[in-house]
JSON list of C-alpha atoms and ligand atoms in Angstrom, two decimals:
[
{"chain": "W", "resi": 3, "resn": "MET", "atom": "CA", "xyz": [36.11, -17.42, -20.79]},
{"chain": "W", "resi": 4, "resn": "GLN", "atom": "CA", "xyz": [33.78, -14.87, -22.73]},
{"chain": "W", "resi": 5, "resn": "GLN", "atom": "CA", "xyz": [33.10, -11.22, -21.28]},
{"chain": "W", "resi": 6, "resn": "PHE", "atom": "CA", "xyz": [30.03, -10.92, -19.19]},
{"chain": "W", "resi": 7, "resn": "THR", "atom": "CA", "xyz": [26.89, -9.03, -20.89]},
{"chain": "W", "resi": 8, "resn": "ARG", "atom": "CA", "xyz": [23.92, -7.71, -18.66]},
{"chain": "W", "resi": 9, "resn": "SER", "atom": "CA", "xyz": [20.74, -5.93, -19.20]},
{"chain": "W", "resi": 10, "resn": "THR", "atom": "CA", "xyz": [21.42, -2.53, -18.57]},
{"chain": "W", "resi": 11, "resn": "TYR", "atom": "CA", "xyz": [17.43, -2.19, -17.95]},
{"chain": "W", "resi": 12, "resn": "SER", "atom": "CA", "xyz": [15.93, -2.73, -15.40]},
{"chain": "W", "resi": 13, "resn": "PHE", "atom": "CA", "xyz": [12.67, -5.04, -14.11]},
{"chain": "W", "resi": 14, "resn": "LYS", "atom": "CA", "xyz": [11.59, -1.54, -12.62]},
{"chain": "W", "resi": 15, "resn": "ASN", "atom": "CA", "xyz": [11.03, 0.90, -14.84]},
{"chain": "W", "resi": 16, "resn": "ALA", "atom": "CA", "xyz": [11.30, -1.03, -18.07]},
{"chain": "W", "resi": 17, "resn": "PRO", "atom": "CA", "xyz": [9.89, -4.16, -18.13]},
{"chain": "W", "resi": 18, "resn": "GLU", "atom": "CA", "xyz": [9.71, -4.24, -21.63]},
{"chain": "W", "resi": 19, "resn": "LYS", "atom": "CA", "xyz": [13.05, -3.91, -22.61]},
{"chain": "W", "resi": 20, "resn": "ALA", "atom": "CA", "xyz": [14.55, -5.98, -19.97]},
{"chain": "W", "resi": 21, "resn": "LEU", "atom": "CA", "xyz": [12.14, -8.71, -20.67]},
{"chain": "W", "resi": 22, "resn": "ALA", "atom": "CA", "xyz": [13.64, -8.69, -24.67]},
{"chain": "W", "resi": 23, "resn": "ASP", "atom": "CA", "xyz": [17.46, -9.06, -23.21]},
{"chain": "W", "resi": 24, "resn": "TYR", "atom": "CA", "xyz": [16.03, -11.91, -20.89]},
{"chain": "W", "resi": 25, "resn": "LEU", "atom": "CA", "xyz": [14.76, -13.86, -23.56]},
{"chain": "W", "resi": 26, "resn": "GLU", "atom": "CA", "xyz": [18.53, -13.05, -25.67]},
{"chain": "W", "resi": 27, "resn": "LEU", "atom": "CA", "xyz": [20.63, -13.38, -22.92]},
{"chain": "W", "resi": 28, "resn": "GLY", "atom": "CA", "xyz": [18.15, -16.19, -20.71]},
{"chain": "W", "resi": 29, "resn": "TYR", "atom": "CA", "xyz": [19.53, -14.26, -17.21]},
{"chain": "W", "resi": 30, "resn": "HIS", "atom": "CA", "xyz": [18.92, -11.41, -15.54]},
{"chain": "W", "resi": 31, "resn": "ILE", "atom": "CA", "xyz": [20.47, -9.11, -12.63]},
{"chain": "W", "resi": 32, "resn": "GLU", "atom": "CA", "xyz": [18.37, -6.99, -10.41]},
{"chain": "W", "resi": 33, "resn": "GLU", "atom": "CA", "xyz": [20.12, -4.63, -8.09]},
{"chain": "W", "resi": 34, "resn": "ASN", "atom": "CA", "xyz": [18.61, -3.81, -4.66]},
{"chain": "W", "resi": 35, "resn": "VAL", "atom": "CA", "xyz": [15.79, -6.15, -4.11]},
{"chain": "W", "resi": 36, "resn": "PHE", "atom": "CA", "xyz": [15.79, -6.72, -0.71]},
{"chain": "W", "resi": 37, "resn": "SER", "atom": "CA", "xyz": [17.92, -4.76, 1.41]},
{"chain": "W", "resi": 38, "resn": "HIS", "atom": "CA", "xyz": [20.29, -5.59, 3.91]},
{"chain": "W", "resi": 39, "resn": "GLN", "atom": "CA", "xyz": [17.88, -5.82, 6.97]},
{"chain": "W", "resi": 40, "resn": "GLU", "atom": "CA", "xyz": [15.73, -8.40, 5.19]},
{"chain": "W", "resi": 41, "resn": "CYS", "atom": "CA", "xyz": [18.77, -10.11, 3.92]},
{"chain": "W", "resi": 42, "resn": "GLN", "atom": "CA", "xyz": [19.82, -9.65, 7.32]},
{"chain": "W", "resi": 43, "resn": "ALA", "atom": "CA", "xyz": [16.37, -11.63, 8.56]},
{"chain": "W", "resi": 44, "resn": "LEU", "atom": "CA", "xyz": [16.23, -14.58, 6.45]},
{"chain": "W", "resi": 45, "resn": "ILE", "atom": "CA", "xyz": [19.51, -15.57, 7.19]},
{"chain": "W", "resi": 46, "resn": "LYS", "atom": "CA", "xyz": [18.85, -15.01, 10.47]},
{"chain": "W", "resi": 47, "resn": "ALA", "atom": "CA", "xyz": [15.88, -17.30, 9.58]},
{"chain": "W", "resi": 48, "resn": "GLY", "atom": "CA", "xyz": [18.14, -19.41, 8.01]},
{"chain": "W", "resi": 49, "resn": "HIS", "atom": "CA", "xyz": [20.30, -20.41, 11.69]},
{"chain": "W", "resi": 50, "resn": "ASP", "atom": "CA", "xyz": [16.68, -20.36, 13.04]},
{"chain": "W", "resi": 51, "resn": "LEU", "atom": "CA", "xyz": [15.69, -23.90, 11.17]},
{"chain": "W", "resi": 52, "resn": "ASP", "atom": "CA", "xyz": [15.79, -27.57, 12.84]},
{"chain": "W", "resi": 53, "resn": "ASP", "atom": "CA", "xyz": [18.69, -28.16, 10.73]},
{"chain": "W", "resi": 54, "resn": "ALA", "atom": "CA", "xyz": [21.05, -25.81, 11.30]},
{"chain": "W", "resi": 55, "resn": "LYS", "atom": "CA", "xyz": [20.23, -25.74, 15.09]},
{"chain": "W", "resi": 56, "resn": "ASN", "atom": "CA", "xyz": [21.43, -29.59, 15.30]},
{"chain": "W", "resi": 57, "resn": "ASN", "atom": "CA", "xyz": [24.77, -27.97, 12.58]},
{"chain": "W", "resi": 58, "resn": "ILE", "atom": "CA", "xyz": [23.56, -29.42, 9.61]},
{"chain": "W", "resi": 59, "resn": "PHE", "atom": "CA", "xyz": [24.21, -26.86, 7.16]},
{"chain": "W", "resi": 60, "resn": "ARG", "atom": "CA", "xyz": [23.06, -28.77, 3.77]},
{"chain": "W", "resi": 61, "resn": "PRO", "atom": "CA", "xyz": [21.43, -26.56, 1.53]},
{"chain": "W", "resi": 62, "resn": "TYR", "atom": "CA", "xyz": [17.41, -26.40, 3.13]},
{"chain": "W", "resi": 63, "resn": "MET", "atom": "CA", "xyz": [14.74, -27.23, 0.64]},
{"chain": "W", "resi": 64, "resn": "MET", "atom": "CA", "xyz": [11.45, -25.17, 1.25]},
{"chain": "W", "resi": 65, "resn": "PRO", "atom": "CA", "xyz": [11.95, -22.94, 4.39]},
{"chain": "W", "resi": 66, "resn": "HIS", "atom": "CA", "xyz": [8.49, -21.02, 2.94]},
{"chain": "W", "resi": 67, "resn": "ARG", "atom": "CA", "xyz": [7.21, -24.36, 4.73]},
{"chain": "W", "resi": 68, "resn": "GLN", "atom": "CA", "xyz": [8.93, -23.53, 8.17]},
{"chain": "W", "resi": 69, "resn": "ASN", "atom": "CA", "xyz": [9.19, -19.97, 8.60]},
{"chain": "W", "resi": 70, "resn": "PRO", "atom": "CA", "xyz": [6.44, -16.79, 7.00]},
{"chain": "W", "resi": 71, "resn": "VAL", "atom": "CA", "xyz": [9.05, -14.53, 6.66]},
{"chain": "W", "resi": 72, "resn": "PHE", "atom": "CA", "xyz": [10.14, -17.65, 3.49]},
{"chain": "W", "resi": 73, "resn": "LEU", "atom": "CA", "xyz": [6.89, -17.35, 2.55]},
{"chain": "W", "resi": 74, "resn": "GLU", "atom": "CA", "xyz": [6.80, -13.43, 2.29]},
{"chain": "W", "resi": 75, "resn": "ALA", "atom": "CA", "xyz": [9.97, -13.68, 0.48]},
{"chain": "W", "resi": 76, "resn": "MET", "atom": "CA", "xyz": [8.86, -16.01, -1.62]},
{"chain": "W", "resi": 77, "resn": "LYS", "atom": "CA", "xyz": [5.60, -13.00, -1.95]},
{"chain": "W", "resi": 78, "resn": "LYS", "atom": "CA", "xyz": [8.19, -10.50, -2.43]},
{"chain": "W", "resi": 79, "resn": "PRO", "atom": "CA", "xyz": [5.32, -8.46, -4.81]},
{"chain": "W", "resi": 80, "resn": "PHE", "atom": "CA", "xyz": [8.46, -6.93, -7.54]},
{"chain": "W", "resi": 81, "resn": "LEU", "atom": "CA", "xyz": [9.34, -11.22, -8.01]},
{"chain": "W", "resi": 82, "resn": "VAL", "atom": "CA", "xyz": [5.91, -11.32, -8.44]},
{"chain": "W", "resi": 83, "resn": "ASN", "atom": "CA", "xyz": [5.40, -9.55, -11.09]},
{"chain": "W", "resi": 84, "resn": "THR", "atom": "CA", "xyz": [9.02, -9.29, -13.02]},
{"chain": "W", "resi": 85, "resn": "LEU", "atom": "CA", "xyz": [8.46, -13.91, -12.72]},
{"chain": "W", "resi": 86, "resn": "SER", "atom": "CA", "xyz": [4.85, -13.52, -13.95]},
{"chain": "W", "resi": 87, "resn": "ILE", "atom": "CA", "xyz": [7.01, -11.18, -17.14]},
{"chain": "W", "resi": 88, "resn": "LEU", "atom": "CA", "xyz": [9.29, -13.97, -17.53]},
{"chain": "W", "resi": 89, "resn": "VAL", "atom": "CA", "xyz": [6.95, -17.23, -17.63]},
{"chain": "W", "resi": 90, "resn": "GLY", "atom": "CA", "xyz": [4.19, -15.36, -19.58]},
{"chain": "W", "resi": 91, "resn": "GLY", "atom": "CA", "xyz": [1.49, -14.93, -16.96]},
{"chain": "W", "resi": 92, "resn": "GLN", "atom": "CA", "xyz": [0.58, -15.52, -13.64]},
{"chain": "W", "resi": 93, "resn": "ALA", "atom": "CA", "xyz": [3.65, -16.92, -11.92]},
{"chain": "W", "resi": 94, "resn": "ALA", "atom": "CA", "xyz": [3.19, -19.82, -8.64]},
{"chain": "W", "resi": 95, "resn": "GLY", "atom": "CA", "xyz": [5.16, -20.40, -6.67]},
{"chain": "W", "resi": 96, "resn": "LEU", "atom": "CA", "xyz": [7.11, -23.66, -6.70]},
{"chain": "W", "resi": 97, "resn": "GLN", "atom": "CA", "xyz": [9.97, -23.80, -4.63]},
{"chain": "W", "resi": 98, "resn": "SER", "atom": "CA", "xyz": [12.13, -22.23, -1.81]},
{"chain": "W", "resi": 99, "resn": "GLU", "atom": "CA", "xyz": [16.22, -23.53, -0.90]},
{"chain": "W", "resi": 100, "resn": "PHE", "atom": "CA", "xyz": [18.00, -21.61, 1.83]},
{"chain": "W", "resi": 101, "resn": "PHE", "atom": "CA", "xyz": [22.43, -21.91, 0.63]},
{"chain": "W", "resi": 102, "resn": "TYR", "atom": "CA", "xyz": [24.45, -21.65, 3.78]},
{"chain": "W", "resi": 103, "resn": "CYS", "atom": "CA", "xyz": [27.26, -22.99, 1.72]},
{"chain": "W", "resi": 104, "resn": "LYS", "atom": "CA", "xyz": [29.73, -22.31, 4.56]},
{"chain": "W", "resi": 105, "resn": "PRO", "atom": "CA", "xyz": [33.45, -22.46, 4.06]},
{"chain": "W", "resi": 106, "resn": "GLU", "atom": "CA", "xyz": [35.05, -25.32, 1.29]},
{"chain": "W", "resi": 107, "resn": "THR", "atom": "CA", "xyz": [31.30, -25.85, 0.42]},
{"chain": "W", "resi": 108, "resn": "ARG", "atom": "CA", "xyz": [31.48, -27.81, -2.68]},
{"chain": "W", "resi": 109, "resn": "GLY", "atom": "CA", "xyz": [30.04, -25.74, -5.75]},
{"chain": "W", "resi": 110, "resn": "PHE", "atom": "CA", "xyz": [26.79, -26.98, -7.66]},
{"chain": "W", "resi": 111, "resn": "SER", "atom": "CA", "xyz": [27.73, -28.37, -11.08]},
{"chain": "W", "resi": 112, "resn": "LEU", "atom": "CA", "xyz": [26.48, -27.60, -14.51]},
{"chain": "W", "resi": 113, "resn": "HIS", "atom": "CA", "xyz": [22.72, -27.73, -14.87]},
{"chain": "W", "resi": 114, "resn": "GLN", "atom": "CA", "xyz": [19.62, -26.22, -16.77]},
{"chain": "W", "resi": 115, "resn": "ASP", "atom": "CA", "xyz": [17.24, -25.58, -13.74]},
{"chain": "W", "resi": 116, "resn": "ASN", "atom": "CA", "xyz": [14.09, -27.27, -16.05]},
{"chain": "W", "resi": 117, "resn": "PHE", "atom": "CA", "xyz": [15.99, -30.97, -15.52]},
{"chain": "W", "resi": 118, "resn": "TYR", "atom": "CA", "xyz": [14.68, -31.04, -12.18]},
{"chain": "W", "resi": 119, "resn": "VAL", "atom": "CA", "xyz": [11.28, -29.89, -12.85]},
{"chain": "W", "resi": 120, "resn": "GLU", "atom": "CA", "xyz": [10.49, -31.38, -16.83]},
{"chain": "W", "resi": 121, "resn": "ALA", "atom": "CA", "xyz": [8.07, -28.18, -17.54]},
{"chain": "W", "resi": 122, "resn": "ALA", "atom": "CA", "xyz": [6.96, -26.97, -21.51]},
{"chain": "W", "resi": 123, "resn": "TYR", "atom": "CA", "xyz": [10.27, -24.62, -22.33]},
{"chain": "W", "resi": 124, "resn": "GLY", "atom": "CA", "xyz": [9.74, -21.03, -21.19]},
{"chain": "W", "resi": 125, "resn": "VAL", "atom": "CA", "xyz": [7.60, -20.59, -18.13]},
{"chain": "W", "resi": 126, "resn": "PHE", "atom": "CA", "xyz": [9.69, -21.34, -15.49]},
{"chain": "W", "resi": 127, "resn": "ALA", "atom": "CA", "xyz": [12.40, -19.32, -13.55]},
{"chain": "W", "resi": 128, "resn": "SER", "atom": "CA", "xyz": [13.98, -18.97, -10.85]},
{"chain": "W", "resi": 129, "resn": "ALA", "atom": "CA", "xyz": [14.90, -15.79, -9.12]},
{"chain": "W", "resi": 130, "resn": "TRP", "atom": "CA", "xyz": [18.42, -16.55, -6.91]},
{"chain": "W", "resi": 131, "resn": "THR", "atom": "CA", "xyz": [18.95, -14.62, -4.48]},
{"chain": "W", "resi": 132, "resn": "ALA", "atom": "CA", "xyz": [22.36, -13.34, -2.90]},
{"chain": "W", "resi": 133, "resn": "LEU", "atom": "CA", "xyz": [21.72, -12.86, 0.40]},
{"chain": "W", "resi": 134, "resn": "THR", "atom": "CA", "xyz": [25.33, -11.87, 1.15]},
{"chain": "W", "resi": 135, "resn": "ASP", "atom": "CA", "xyz": [28.12, -10.19, -1.79]},
{"chain": "W", "resi": 136, "resn": "THR", "atom": "CA", "xyz": [29.10, -13.49, -4.37]},
{"chain": "W", "resi": 137, "resn": "TYR", "atom": "CA", "xyz": [31.74, -13.09, -6.60]},
{"chain": "W", "resi": 138, "resn": "PRO", "atom": "CA", "xyz": [34.67, -16.64, -8.03]},
{"chain": "W", "resi": 139, "resn": "GLU", "atom": "CA", "xyz": [35.83, -17.04, -4.80]},
{"chain": "W", "resi": 140, "resn": "LYS", "atom": "CA", "xyz": [33.39, -17.41, -2.89]},
{"chain": "W", "resi": 141, "resn": "GLY", "atom": "CA", "xyz": [30.45, -19.85, -4.14]},
{"chain": "W", "resi": 142, "resn": "GLY", "atom": "CA", "xyz": [30.45, -17.37, -7.37]},
{"chain": "W", "resi": 143, "resn": "LEU", "atom": "CA", "xyz": [27.47, -18.29, -10.05]},
{"chain": "W", "resi": 144, "resn": "ILE", "atom": "CA", "xyz": [29.02, -19.76, -13.58]},
{"chain": "W", "resi": 145, "resn": "ILE", "atom": "CA", "xyz": [26.35, -18.88, -16.25]},
{"chain": "W", "resi": 146, "resn": "TYR", "atom": "CA", "xyz": [26.74, -19.98, -19.73]},
{"chain": "W", "resi": 147, "resn": "PRO", "atom": "CA", "xyz": [24.57, -17.14, -21.74]},
{"chain": "W", "resi": 148, "resn": "GLU", "atom": "CA", "xyz": [22.38, -18.16, -24.30]},
{"chain": "W", "resi": 149, "resn": "SER", "atom": "CA", "xyz": [21.65, -21.54, -23.83]},
{"chain": "W", "resi": 150, "resn": "HIS", "atom": "CA", "xyz": [19.06, -21.82, -23.08]},
{"chain": "W", "resi": 151, "resn": "LYS", "atom": "CA", "xyz": [18.58, -21.15, -26.46]},
{"chain": "W", "resi": 152, "resn": "ALA", "atom": "CA", "xyz": [19.59, -24.80, -26.44]},
{"chain": "W", "resi": 153, "resn": "GLY", "atom": "CA", "xyz": [16.48, -26.46, -24.99]},
{"chain": "W", "resi": 154, "resn": "ASN", "atom": "CA", "xyz": [16.67, -30.34, -22.98]},
{"chain": "W", "resi": 155, "resn": "LEU", "atom": "CA", "xyz": [20.56, -30.02, -23.30]},
{"chain": "W", "resi": 156, "resn": "PRO", "atom": "CA", "xyz": [21.58, -34.08, -22.69]},
{"chain": "W", "resi": 157, "resn": "VAL", "atom": "CA", "xyz": [24.15, -34.63, -18.89]},
{"chain": "W", "resi": 158, "resn": "ARG", "atom": "CA", "xyz": [27.09, -37.11, -17.82]},
{"chain": "W", "resi": 159, "resn": "LYS", "atom": "CA", "xyz": [26.49, -38.91, -14.95]},
{"chain": "W", "resi": 160, "resn": "LEU", "atom": "CA", "xyz": [29.54, -37.41, -12.09]},
{"chain": "W", "resi": 161, "resn": "HIS", "atom": "CA", "xyz": [31.11, -40.30, -9.95]},
{"chain": "W", "resi": 162, "resn": "LEU", "atom": "CA", "xyz": [31.72, -37.36, -6.24]},
{"chain": "W", "resi": 163, "resn": "ASP", "atom": "CA", "xyz": [31.76, -38.27, -3.01]},
{"chain": "W", "resi": 164, "resn": "THR", "atom": "CA", "xyz": [29.10, -37.13, -1.96]},
{"chain": "W", "resi": 165, "resn": "ASP", "atom": "CA", "xyz": [29.24, -33.28, 0.27]},
{"chain": "W", "resi": 166, "resn": "ALA", "atom": "CA", "xyz": [27.39, -32.91, 3.39]},
{"chain": "W", "resi": 167, "resn": "ALA", "atom": "CA", "xyz": [27.32, -29.63, 3.16]},
{"chain": "W", "resi": 168, "resn": "GLN", "atom": "CA", "xyz": [25.89, -29.56, -0.21]},
{"chain": "W", "resi": 169, "resn": "ASP", "atom": "CA", "xyz": [22.62, -30.96, -2.06]},
{"chain": "W", "resi": 170, "resn": "PRO", "atom": "CA", "xyz": [22.20, -34.00, -2.35]},
{"chain": "W", "resi": 171, "resn": "ASN", "atom": "CA", "xyz": [21.46, -33.75, -6.03]},
{"chain": "W", "resi": 172, "resn": "ALA", "atom": "CA", "xyz": [24.00, -30.74, -7.05]},
{"chain": "W", "resi": 173, "resn": "ASN", "atom": "CA", "xyz": [26.81, -32.98, -8.64]},
{"chain": "W", "resi": 174, "resn": "ASN", "atom": "CA", "xyz": [24.43, -36.24, -9.51]},
{"chain": "W", "resi": 175, "resn": "GLU", "atom": "CA", "xyz": [25.12, -35.31, -12.50]},
{"chain": "W", "resi": 176, "resn": "GLU", "atom": "CA", "xyz": [26.26, -32.41, -15.01]},
{"chain": "W", "resi": 177, "resn": "THR", "atom": "CA", "xyz": [25.60, -31.17, -18.05]},
{"chain": "W", "resi": 178, "resn": "ILE", "atom": "CA", "xyz": [27.09, -31.16, -21.76]},
{"chain": "W", "resi": 179, "resn": "VAL", "atom": "CA", "xyz": [26.82, -27.15, -22.98]},
{"chain": "W", "resi": 180, "resn": "PRO", "atom": "CA", "xyz": [27.94, -27.01, -26.43]},
{"chain": "W", "resi": 181, "resn": "SER", "atom": "CA", "xyz": [30.70, -25.42, -27.68]},
{"chain": "W", "resi": 182, "resn": "GLN", "atom": "CA", "xyz": [29.38, -22.55, -28.71]},
{"chain": "W", "resi": 183, "resn": "TYR", "atom": "CA", "xyz": [28.40, -21.78, -25.62]},
{"chain": "W", "resi": 184, "resn": "SER", "atom": "CA", "xyz": [30.39, -20.22, -22.92]},
{"chain": "W", "resi": 185, "resn": "LEU", "atom": "CA", "xyz": [31.42, -19.73, -19.66]},
{"chain": "W", "resi": 186, "resn": "CYS", "atom": "CA", "xyz": [30.60, -16.97, -17.70]},
{"chain": "W", "resi": 187, "resn": "ASN", "atom": "CA", "xyz": [31.59, -15.71, -14.23]},
{"chain": "W", "resi": 188, "resn": "VAL", "atom": "CA", "xyz": [29.66, -13.42, -12.63]},
{"chain": "W", "resi": 189, "resn": "ALA", "atom": "CA", "xyz": [29.50, -11.36, -8.68]},
{"chain": "W", "resi": 190, "resn": "ILE", "atom": "CA", "xyz": [25.70, -10.80, -7.82]},
{"chain": "W", "resi": 191, "resn": "PRO", "atom": "CA", "xyz": [25.93, -8.41, -4.42]},
{"chain": "W", "resi": 192, "resn": "GLU", "atom": "CA", "xyz": [24.14, -8.11, -0.99]},
{"chain": "W", "resi": 193, "resn": "GLY", "atom": "CA", "xyz": [20.34, -7.79, -2.32]},
{"chain": "W", "resi": 194, "resn": "ALA", "atom": "CA", "xyz": [20.55, -8.71, -6.17]},
{"chain": "W", "resi": 195, "resn": "VAL", "atom": "CA", "xyz": [19.20, -11.27, -7.69]},
{"chain": "W", "resi": 196, "resn": "LEU", "atom": "CA", "xyz": [20.10, -13.37, -10.40]},
{"chain": "W", "resi": 197, "resn": "PHE", "atom": "CA", "xyz": [16.55, -14.25, -12.56]},
{"chain": "W", "resi": 198, "resn": "ILE", "atom": "CA", "xyz": [17.55, -17.63, -14.68]},
{"chain": "W", "resi": 199, "resn": "HIS", "atom": "CA", "xyz": [16.00, -19.56, -17.33]},
{"chain": "W", "resi": 200, "resn": "GLY", "atom": "CA", "xyz": [14.56, -22.82, -16.80]},
{"chain": "W", "resi": 201, "resn": "HIS", "atom": "CA", "xyz": [16.71, -22.97, -20.22]},
{"chain": "W", "resi": 202, "resn": "LEU", "atom": "CA", "xyz": [20.04, -21.82, -18.55]},
{"chain": "W", "resi": 203, "resn": "VAL", "atom": "CA", "xyz": [22.32, -24.27, -17.74]},
{"chain": "W", "resi": 204, "resn": "HIS", "atom": "CA", "xyz": [24.26, -22.50, -14.65]},
{"chain": "W", "resi": 205, "resn": "GLY", "atom": "CA", "xyz": [26.80, -24.16, -11.99]},
{"chain": "W", "resi": 206, "resn": "SER", "atom": "CA", "xyz": [28.67, -22.47, -8.75]},
{"chain": "W", "resi": 207, "resn": "ASN", "atom": "CA", "xyz": [32.07, -22.45, -7.41]},
{"chain": "W", "resi": 208, "resn": "PRO", "atom": "CA", "xyz": [33.36, -23.91, -4.24]},
{"chain": "W", "resi": 209, "resn": "ASN", "atom": "CA", "xyz": [33.12, -21.67, -1.42]},
{"chain": "W", "resi": 210, "resn": "LYS", "atom": "CA", "xyz": [37.04, -20.91, -1.27]},
{"chain": "W", "resi": 211, "resn": "THR", "atom": "CA", "xyz": [36.93, -17.80, 1.28]},
{"chain": "W", "resi": 212, "resn": "ASN", "atom": "CA", "xyz": [36.28, -18.01, 5.36]},
{"chain": "W", "resi": 213, "resn": "GLU", "atom": "CA", "xyz": [33.31, -16.35, 5.50]},
{"chain": "W", "resi": 214, "resn": "TRP", "atom": "CA", "xyz": [29.72, -18.00, 4.39]},
{"chain": "W", "resi": 215, "resn": "ARG", "atom": "CA", "xyz": [28.22, -17.01, 1.66]},
{"chain": "W", "resi": 216, "resn": "TYR", "atom": "CA", "xyz": [23.96, -17.62, 2.08]},
{"chain": "W", "resi": 217, "resn": "VAL", "atom": "CA", "xyz": [21.31, -17.51, -1.23]},
{"chain": "W", "resi": 218, "resn": "LEU", "atom": "CA", "xyz": [17.90, -17.62, -0.82]},
{"chain": "W", "resi": 219, "resn": "LEU", "atom": "CA", "xyz": [16.87, -19.95, -4.51]},
{"chain": "W", "resi": 220, "resn": "ASN", "atom": "CA", "xyz": [12.96, -19.41, -4.96]},
{"chain": "W", "resi": 221, "resn": "THR", "atom": "CA", "xyz": [11.68, -21.04, -8.71]},
{"chain": "W", "resi": 222, "resn": "TYR", "atom": "CA", "xyz": [8.50, -20.37, -10.29]},
{"chain": "W", "resi": 223, "resn": "ILE", "atom": "CA", "xyz": [6.11, -21.60, -12.50]},
{"chain": "W", "resi": 224, "resn": "LYS", "atom": "CA", "xyz": [3.31, -20.24, -15.06]},
{"chain": "W", "resi": 225, "resn": "SER", "atom": "CA", "xyz": [0.13, -20.69, -12.90]},
{"chain": "W", "resi": 226, "resn": "SER", "atom": "CA", "xyz": [-1.25, -23.68, -15.15]},
{"chain": "W", "resi": 227, "resn": "GLU", "atom": "CA", "xyz": [1.44, -24.56, -16.32]},
{"chain": "W", "resi": 228, "resn": "LYS", "atom": "CA", "xyz": [2.63, -29.07, -15.68]},
{"chain": "W", "resi": 229, "resn": "PHE", "atom": "CA", "xyz": [5.61, -29.55, -13.48]},
{"chain": "W", "resi": 230, "resn": "ARG", "atom": "CA", "xyz": [7.67, -32.61, -11.14]},
{"chain": "W", "resi": 231, "resn": "ALA", "atom": "CA", "xyz": [7.05, -32.65, -7.49]},
{"chain": "W", "resi": 232, "resn": "GLY", "atom": "CA", "xyz": [10.65, -34.75, -7.74]},
{"chain": "W", "resi": 233, "resn": "ARG", "atom": "CA", "xyz": [10.82, -37.41, -4.86]},
{"chain": "W", "resi": 234, "resn": "TYR", "atom": "CA", "xyz": [13.32, -35.06, -2.34]},
{"chain": "W", "resi": 235, "resn": "ALA", "atom": "CA", "xyz": [12.46, -31.07, -3.86]},
{"chain": "W", "resi": 236, "resn": "LYS", "atom": "CA", "xyz": [8.37, -32.29, -3.82]},
{"chain": "W", "resi": 237, "resn": "ARG", "atom": "CA", "xyz": [7.16, -29.14, -5.03]},
{"chain": "W", "resi": 238, "resn": "ALA", "atom": "CA", "xyz": [4.23, -27.84, -4.85]},
{"chain": "W", "resi": 239, "resn": "LYS", "atom": "CA", "xyz": [2.07, -24.97, -6.83]},
{"chain": "W", "resi": 240, "resn": "VAL", "atom": "CA", "xyz": [1.77, -22.32, -4.20]},
{"chain": "W", "resi": 241, "resn": "GLU", "atom": "CA", "xyz": [-0.48, -19.58, -5.31]},
{"chain": "W", "resi": 242, "resn": "LEU", "atom": "CA", "xyz": [0.59, -16.00, -4.82]},
{"chain": "W", "resi": 243, "resn": "VAL", "atom": "CA", "xyz": [-1.73, -14.29, -5.49]},
{"chain": "P", "resi": 309, "resn": "AKG", "atom": "O1", "xyz": [23.45, -21.58, -4.92]},
{"chain": "P", "resi": 309, "resn": "AKG", "atom": "C1", "xyz": [24.23, -22.24, -5.84]},
{"chain": "P", "resi": 309, "resn": "AKG", "atom": "O2", "xyz": [25.28, -22.84, -5.09]},
{"chain": "P", "resi": 309, "resn": "AKG", "atom": "C2", "xyz": [23.25, -22.79, -6.92]},
{"chain": "P", "resi": 309, "resn": "AKG", "atom": "C3", "xyz": [21.89, -22.96, -6.56]},
{"chain": "P", "resi": 309, "resn": "AKG", "atom": "C4", "xyz": [21.54, -23.24, -8.42]},
{"chain": "P", "resi": 309, "resn": "AKG", "atom": "O3", "xyz": [22.21, -23.00, -9.33]},
{"chain": "P", "resi": 309, "resn": "AKG", "atom": "C5", "xyz": [20.43, -24.38, -7.46]},
{"chain": "P", "resi": 309, "resn": "AKG", "atom": "O4", "xyz": [20.26, -24.38, -7.09]},
{"chain": "P", "resi": 309, "resn": "AKG", "atom": "O5", "xyz": [19.65, -24.23, -9.36]}
]
C-alpha cells in the first residue's frame, strides 16, 4: 500500500495551490465543510426519505429532488465555488446520492465516476461528504492517487450476487488499474469533503463496524458540458447560480 499524500493547502484560503495539488493527485480533502449539526440534519433527512421509511437502505438516488435540505447541501457556496475551480468554469449540479451503508454493506467496486457520466476529461468532479467519521473498517474510501492521469481505463465484468443495501450498479464491473498506481485507504472525518476528479480510480471498503456509515455524494459538471443521463441515475443539470 502506498504512503498516503494529501495537500497541505485549503480551497478556503489558498485555492491556486490547492488546485495545483488536486490536478497532480486527482483528489483533495477539505475538513470542516459541514458542521456536526448539518451532518445530523442530513442523516435525519436520509431517514425521512420514502425508502428508509420502508426499511430499504440502498443508496438513495437524487435525494435533492425530494427534500430541500439535500438541494441546499448541493448548493453550499463553498462546494459550488470549489467545484467551479475544479471543473474549470461555472459548475452545475448533476447528481446527489445518500449512502446509509449499514453494518455489513458491501463496498463499491473500483471505478472512475466518469465511466457512468461520459463527460469530457477534466470537466466533471464529485464531492464525497462524510456525515460520520469514515475509516477503512467503516466503509472507508480506497483511492489510487494520480490514476486520473490515465484517462478512461478499461473495466472487467464482476459476477457478484447483488447486495440489497448497495447501489445496484456498484459491483457490475471494476476498473483495471495500471500497475504503476498504488492503493491508498483514506479516513475522512465527519463534515469533511473528499473532492474526486472524474477519472480518479476509487472504491470503498465494506462496513465491518456495527455503526452506519452515512455519506452524501454530490457530483458536478462544468455547466456548458455534455454528459450521459443514465437509465438508473437519470442525471439532469441543476443550475447553481
Ligand atoms: O461511498 C461509497 O461507498 C462509494 C461511493 C462512490 O465511490 C461513488 O458513488 O462514486
